[in-house]
PDB file of C-alpha atoms in Angstrom:
ATOM      1  CA  PRO A  18      11.395  19.225 -58.926  1.00  0.00           C
ATOM      2  CA  ALA A  19      13.955  16.582 -57.914  1.00  0.00           C
ATOM      3  CA  MET A  20      15.447  18.943 -55.317  1.00  0.00           C
ATOM      4  CA  LEU A  21      11.971  19.690 -53.945  1.00  0.00           C
ATOM      5  CA  ILE A  22      11.146  16.003 -53.647  1.00  0.00           C
ATOM      6  CA  GLY A  23      14.522  15.328 -52.046  1.00  0.00           C
ATOM      7  CA  GLY A  24      13.969  18.150 -49.544  1.00  0.00           C
ATOM      8  CA  LEU A  25      10.527  16.832 -48.661  1.00  0.00           C
ATOM      9  CA  LEU A  26      11.957  13.361 -48.133  1.00  0.00           C
ATOM     10  CA  VAL A  27      14.661  14.720 -45.816  1.00  0.00           C
ATOM     11  CA  LEU A  28      12.061  16.741 -43.872  1.00  0.00           C
ATOM     12  CA  ALA A  29       9.764  13.712 -43.577  1.00  0.00           C
ATOM     13  CA  ALA A  30      12.647  11.544 -42.395  1.00  0.00           C
ATOM     14  CA  ALA A  31      13.582  14.131 -39.747  1.00  0.00           C
ATOM     15  CA  LEU A  32       9.994  14.350 -38.493  1.00  0.00           C
ATOM     16  CA  LEU A  33       9.635  10.572 -38.368  1.00  0.00           C
ATOM     17  CA  SER A  34      12.919  10.113 -36.535  1.00  0.00           C
ATOM     18  CA  ASN A  35      11.884  12.700 -33.935  1.00  0.00           C
ATOM     19  CA  ALA A  36       8.527  10.967 -33.396  1.00  0.00           C
ATOM     20  CA  THR A  37      10.266   7.603 -33.148  1.00  0.00           C
ATOM     21  CA  ASN A  38      12.806   8.995 -30.690  1.00  0.00           C
ATOM     22  CA  ASN A  39      10.009  10.388 -28.466  1.00  0.00           C
ATOM     23  CA  SER A  40       8.253   7.019 -28.528  1.00  0.00           C
ATOM     24  CA  VAL A  41      11.439   5.185 -27.585  1.00  0.00           C
ATOM     25  CA  VAL A  42      12.033   7.598 -24.677  1.00  0.00           C
ATOM     26  CA  THR A  43       8.443   7.127 -23.443  1.00  0.00           C
ATOM     27  CA  VAL A  44       8.732   3.336 -23.615  1.00  0.00           C
ATOM     28  CA  GLY A  45      12.074   3.486 -21.809  1.00  0.00           C
ATOM     29  CA  ASP A  46      10.618   5.644 -19.010  1.00  0.00           C
ATOM     30  CA  SER A  47       7.646   3.291 -18.651  1.00  0.00           C
ATOM     31  CA  TRP A  48       9.975   0.292 -18.521  1.00  0.00           C
ATOM     32  CA  ARG A  49      12.057   1.871 -15.728  1.00  0.00           C
ATOM     33  CA  ASP A  50       8.879   2.683 -13.748  1.00  0.00           C
ATOM     34  CA  MET A  51       7.670  -0.904 -14.183  1.00  0.00           C
ATOM     35  CA  GLU A  52      11.022  -2.275 -12.995  1.00  0.00           C
ATOM     36  CA  ALA A  53      10.973  -0.019  -9.914  1.00  0.00           C
ATOM     37  CA  LEU A  54       7.439  -1.155  -9.017  1.00  0.00           C
ATOM     38  CA  THR A  55       8.392  -4.801  -9.549  1.00  0.00           C
ATOM     39  CA  GLU A  56      11.412  -4.371  -7.271  1.00  0.00           C
ATOM     40  CA  ASP A  57       9.185  -2.776  -4.601  1.00  0.00           C
ATOM     41  CA  ARG A  58       6.784  -5.719  -4.827  1.00  0.00           C
ATOM     42  CA  LEU A  59       9.543  -8.311  -4.672  1.00  0.00           C
ATOM     43  CA  GLY A  60      11.163  -6.535  -1.727  1.00  0.00           C
ATOM     44  CA  THR A  61       7.955  -6.150   0.283  1.00  0.00           C
ATOM     45  CA  GLU A  62       7.303  -8.771   2.921  1.00  0.00           C
ATOM     46  CA  VAL A  63       5.261  -8.175   6.050  1.00  0.00           C
ATOM     47  CA  GLY A  64       4.834 -10.556   8.975  1.00  0.00           C
ATOM     48  CA  ILE A  65       2.017 -10.452  11.497  1.00  0.00           C
ATOM     49  CA  VAL A  66       3.424 -10.284  15.023  1.00  0.00           C
ATOM     50  CA  SER A  67       0.119 -10.076  16.920  1.00  0.00           C
ATOM     51  CA  THR A  68      -3.526  -9.041  16.843  1.00  0.00           C
ATOM     52  CA  SER A  69      -5.784  -8.152  19.747  1.00  0.00           C
ATOM     53  CA  LEU A  70      -9.354  -6.944  20.039  1.00  0.00           C
ATOM     54  CA  ASP A  71     -10.349  -4.960  23.123  1.00  0.00           C
ATOM     55  CA  GLY A  72     -13.316  -5.820  25.352  1.00  0.00           C
ATOM     56  CA  SER A  73     -15.653  -3.393  23.547  1.00  0.00           C
ATOM     57  CA  GLY A  74     -15.060  -5.232  20.266  1.00  0.00           C
ATOM     58  CA  GLN A  75     -14.345  -1.921  18.531  1.00  0.00           C
ATOM     59  CA  VAL A  76     -10.598  -1.357  18.909  1.00  0.00           C
ATOM     60  CA  LEU A  77      -8.272  -3.724  17.109  1.00  0.00           C
ATOM     61  CA  GLN A  78      -4.490  -3.598  17.543  1.00  0.00           C
ATOM     62  CA  VAL A  79      -2.374  -5.249  14.841  1.00  0.00           C
ATOM     63  CA  THR A  80       1.415  -5.404  15.043  1.00  0.00           C
ATOM     64  CA  LEU A  81       3.235  -5.874  11.729  1.00  0.00           C
ATOM     65  CA  ARG A  82       6.927  -6.529  11.135  1.00  0.00           C
ATOM     66  CA  ASN A  83       8.662  -5.416   7.964  1.00  0.00           C
ATOM     67  CA  GLU A  84      10.527  -8.584   6.942  1.00  0.00           C
ATOM     68  CA  GLY A  85      11.388  -7.366   3.438  1.00  0.00           C
ATOM     69  CA  ARG A  86      14.012  -5.040   2.055  1.00  0.00           C
ATOM     70  CA  THR A  87      11.572  -2.309   0.958  1.00  0.00           C
ATOM     71  CA  THR A  88      10.755   0.498   3.394  1.00  0.00           C
ATOM     72  CA  ILE A  89       7.009   0.988   3.841  1.00  0.00           C
ATOM     73  CA  SER A  90       6.331   4.689   3.958  1.00  0.00           C
ATOM     74  CA  ALA A  91       3.068   5.846   2.399  1.00  0.00           C
ATOM     75  CA  PHE A  92       0.579   4.612   4.989  1.00  0.00           C
ATOM     76  CA  GLU A  93      -2.095   6.915   3.565  1.00  0.00           C
ATOM     77  CA  ARG A  94      -1.822   4.975   0.295  1.00  0.00           C
ATOM     78  CA  MET A  95      -2.379   1.601   1.924  1.00  0.00           C
ATOM     79  CA  ASP A  96      -5.778  -0.083   1.819  1.00  0.00           C
ATOM     80  CA  LEU A  97      -7.241  -1.757   4.890  1.00  0.00           C
ATOM     81  CA  ILE A  98     -10.462  -3.804   4.769  1.00  0.00           C
ATOM     82  CA  ALA A  99     -12.213  -5.313   7.799  1.00  0.00           C
ATOM     83  CA  ASN A 100     -14.584  -8.242   7.287  1.00  0.00           C
ATOM     84  CA  TYR A 101     -16.478  -9.400  10.379  1.00  0.00           C
ATOM     85  CA  ASP A 102     -19.863 -10.038  12.018  1.00  0.00           C
ATOM     86  CA  GLY A 103     -21.426  -7.071  13.820  1.00  0.00           C
ATOM     87  CA  ALA A 104     -24.793  -6.422  15.461  1.00  0.00           C
ATOM     88  CA  SER A 105     -26.302  -5.465  12.086  1.00  0.00           C
ATOM     89  CA  GLY A 106     -24.950  -8.529  10.265  1.00  0.00           C
ATOM     90  CA  ARG A 107     -21.881  -9.188   8.143  1.00  0.00           C
ATOM     91  CA  LEU A 108     -19.712  -6.127   7.541  1.00  0.00           C
ATOM     92  CA  ASN A 109     -17.094  -5.650   4.849  1.00  0.00           C
ATOM     93  CA  LEU A 110     -15.595  -2.179   5.293  1.00  0.00           C
ATOM     94  CA  TRP A 111     -12.808  -0.264   3.590  1.00  0.00           C
ATOM     95  CA  LEU A 112     -11.164   1.804   6.306  1.00  0.00           C
ATOM     96  CA  PRO A 113      -9.252   4.996   5.481  1.00  0.00           C
ATOM     97  CA  TYR A 114      -5.974   5.965   7.151  1.00  0.00           C
ATOM     98  CA  THR A 115      -6.136   8.883   9.584  1.00  0.00           C
ATOM     99  CA  GLU A 116      -3.840  10.908  11.789  1.00  0.00           C
ATOM    100  CA  THR A 117      -6.772  12.668  13.476  1.00  0.00           C
ATOM    101  CA  ALA A 118      -7.002  12.559  17.266  1.00  0.00           C
ATOM    102  CA  PRO A 119      -9.242  11.336  18.703  1.00  0.00           C
ATOM    103  CA  GLN A 120      -9.402   8.640  16.074  1.00  0.00           C
ATOM    104  CA  PRO A 121     -12.754   8.572  14.239  1.00  0.00           C
ATOM    105  CA  SER A 122     -14.794   5.385  13.839  1.00  0.00           C
ATOM    106  CA  ASP A 123     -14.061   3.113  10.883  1.00  0.00           C
ATOM    107  CA  THR A 124     -10.488   4.358  10.420  1.00  0.00           C
ATOM    108  CA  TRP A 125      -6.988   3.117  11.137  1.00  0.00           C
ATOM    109  CA  THR A 126      -3.711   4.716  12.116  1.00  0.00           C
ATOM    110  CA  VAL A 127      -0.125   3.800  12.912  1.00  0.00           C
ATOM    111  CA  ALA A 128      -0.008   4.055  16.702  1.00  0.00           C
ATOM    112  CA  SER A 129       3.727   3.406  16.957  1.00  0.00           C
ATOM    113  CA  ILE A 130       6.809   2.010  15.254  1.00  0.00           C
ATOM    114  CA  ALA A 131       9.127   0.120  17.614  1.00  0.00           C
ATOM    115  CA  SER A 132      12.883   0.734  17.308  1.00  0.00           C
ATOM    116  CA  ASP A 133      12.183   3.480  14.785  1.00  0.00           C
ATOM    117  CA  ASN A 134      15.788   4.693  14.508  1.00  0.00           C
ATOM    118  CA  LYS A 135      16.804   4.518  10.847  1.00  0.00           C
ATOM    119  CA  ASN A 136      14.040   6.596   9.206  1.00  0.00           C
ATOM    120  CA  PRO A 137      11.640   7.981  11.823  1.00  0.00           C
ATOM    121  CA  GLY A 138       8.018   7.564  10.780  1.00  0.00           C
ATOM    122  CA  LEU A 139       8.813   4.918   8.163  1.00  0.00           C
ATOM    123  CA  LEU A 140       8.591   1.150   8.603  1.00  0.00           C
ATOM    124  CA  ASP A 141      12.107  -0.066   7.785  1.00  0.00           C
ATOM    125  CA  THR A 142      13.358  -3.651   7.638  1.00  0.00           C
ATOM    126  CA  GLY A 143      13.122  -5.356  11.042  1.00  0.00           C
ATOM    127  CA  GLU A 144      10.865  -2.715  12.598  1.00  0.00           C
ATOM    128  CA  ASP A 145       7.412  -3.394  14.070  1.00  0.00           C
ATOM    129  CA  ALA A 146       4.441  -1.083  13.485  1.00  0.00           C
ATOM    130  CA  THR A 147       1.374  -1.218  15.697  1.00  0.00           C
ATOM    131  CA  LEU A 148      -1.805  -0.287  13.840  1.00  0.00           C
ATOM    132  CA  THR A 149      -4.909   0.809  15.705  1.00  0.00           C
ATOM    133  CA  VAL A 150      -8.169   0.045  13.914  1.00  0.00           C
ATOM    134  CA  GLN A 151     -11.220   1.856  15.305  1.00  0.00           C
ATOM    135  CA  LEU A 152     -14.407   0.056  14.247  1.00  0.00           C
ATOM    136  CA  GLY A 153     -17.773   1.830  14.234  1.00  0.00           C
ATOM    137  CA  VAL A 154     -19.748  -1.370  14.852  1.00  0.00           C
ATOM    138  CA  ALA A 155     -18.515  -3.810  17.487  1.00  0.00           C
ATOM    139  CA  VAL A 156     -17.342  -7.261  16.466  1.00  0.00           C
ATOM    140  CA  THR A 157     -19.826  -9.883  17.698  1.00  0.00           C
ATOM    141  CA  GLY A 158     -18.521 -13.195  16.397  1.00  0.00           C
ATOM    142  CA  PRO A 159     -15.485 -14.954  17.855  1.00  0.00           C
ATOM    143  CA  THR A 160     -14.457 -16.456  14.496  1.00  0.00           C
ATOM    144  CA  ASN A 161     -14.538 -15.647  10.792  1.00  0.00           C
ATOM    145  CA  ARG A 162     -13.005 -12.186  11.289  1.00  0.00           C
ATOM    146  CA  TRP A 163     -10.518 -10.960   8.707  1.00  0.00           C
ATOM    147  CA  LEU A 164      -8.397  -7.900   8.174  1.00  0.00           C
ATOM    148  CA  SER A 165      -6.921  -7.415   4.712  1.00  0.00           C
ATOM    149  CA  PHE A 166      -4.377  -4.756   3.876  1.00  0.00           C
ATOM    150  CA  ALA A 167      -2.436  -3.826   0.780  1.00  0.00           C
ATOM    151  CA  THR A 168       0.724  -1.777   0.526  1.00  0.00           C
ATOM    152  CA  GLU A 169       1.207   1.054  -1.956  1.00  0.00           C
ATOM    153  CA  SER A 170       2.996  -1.329  -4.334  1.00  0.00           C
ATOM    154  CA  GLY A 171      -0.025  -3.660  -4.402  1.00  0.00           C
ATOM    155  CA  VAL A 172       1.260  -6.441  -2.160  1.00  0.00           C
ATOM    156  CA  ALA A 173      -1.729  -7.683  -0.111  1.00  0.00           C
ATOM    157  CA  TYR A 174      -2.043  -9.668   3.114  1.00  0.00           C
ATOM    158  CA  THR A 175      -5.012 -11.089   5.012  1.00  0.00           C
ATOM    159  CA  VAL A 176      -4.931 -11.887   8.713  1.00  0.00           C
ATOM    160  CA  PRO A 177      -7.575 -13.301  11.065  1.00  0.00           C
ATOM    161  CA  PHE A 178      -8.181 -11.322  14.245  1.00  0.00           C
TER     162      PHE A 178
END
């Protein structure tokens, strides 16, 4: 019986050490992912170069400059929200990213990236991206108009237009 109990104790210790090892690996992987996301957030900085609204009040051009060290790449994972007065009252719209031409109403796209030499199609440090926002309802008020956007890493900016 002592050998049986000893064997069971060794087996239990082996099972527990394997479970503990798996837990430590999972925590380590999560920690590395958290550090990578934190680095992306700390390295993300966007400046607003210009905004312009066309005469119809439905096409907004916003030029952004990547002033951080993190390349902005996943435009389809960015959130863009327009908050403004339209003919039907106050509008607060989440606008999806599109690459469809012609651009549908209530969407946005990256029209161009100036000096896009390092990584074509990505917004690298020092590059300017011009976003085209196509609104379904024309802007009516000259003030109190806001465009908020958030990068994939969760860094958010709000700009009047």
